[in-house]
Amino acid sequence: MAIFSPERRLWWKEPLDRVELSWIGIAFIWGLVMFFTMIYWHFAGQQNLSNEAYRISLDVYAERAEAFAAKYTVREEGESGIPVVHPPPGSDAYIIARLWEWWPILELEKGKSYRIHLSSLDWQHGFSLQPININLQVQPGYEMVLTITPEKAGEYTIVCNEYCGIGHHTMVGKIFVVE
Ligand SMILES: [Cu+2]
């Protein structure tokens, strides 16, 4: 403990000890390794989505999503009558995040790719697709576009993973993947 001044007052001018220098070297190299791993993992890790993002106004996004749903709705689901939309393979699909729902429900075909557009009409929500664990922040004014090819048929759940108010826990959506 440095209660008393060091005996040799100019201790900071002394050469680095070998051990100290080694640790600085190890920490520096490890920092570099982690930095480049971050870049490498973006491509190799199959964990991050190489997504696209565009600025878009709320009105334009709402209009496109509603037109999309009006065009491809095949049925309605649940008490709230939320539309189930089945877009043609290879096309663009829209999901609106808002207090407190993911609208509409998508029905996609297995093995076909789609461009999924995501945006919020109020404030920040978190898109979390379960159980495959794809996570994206959803912001008003920006649309995130992800190109996906579902590999397994079944029912997927979208949960909101950014706290967005009193109904946050009820903000659950669905994507069906059919054969
Ligand atoms: Cu939310």
XYZ file of C-alpha atoms in Angstrom, residues 42 48-53 135-136 144-147:
13
model
C -19.951 -12.055 -38.709
C -25.422 -12.587 -37.048
C -27.709 -11.694 -39.873
C -26.231 -9.811 -42.754
C -29.233 -7.582 -42.849
C -30.163 -4.446 -44.663
C -31.680 -1.334 -43.174
C -32.805 -11.274 -32.848
C -33.148 -7.798 -34.267
C -34.836 -3.906 -41.400
C -34.851 -6.379 -44.252
C -33.722 -9.916 -43.743
C -33.594 -12.589 -46.369
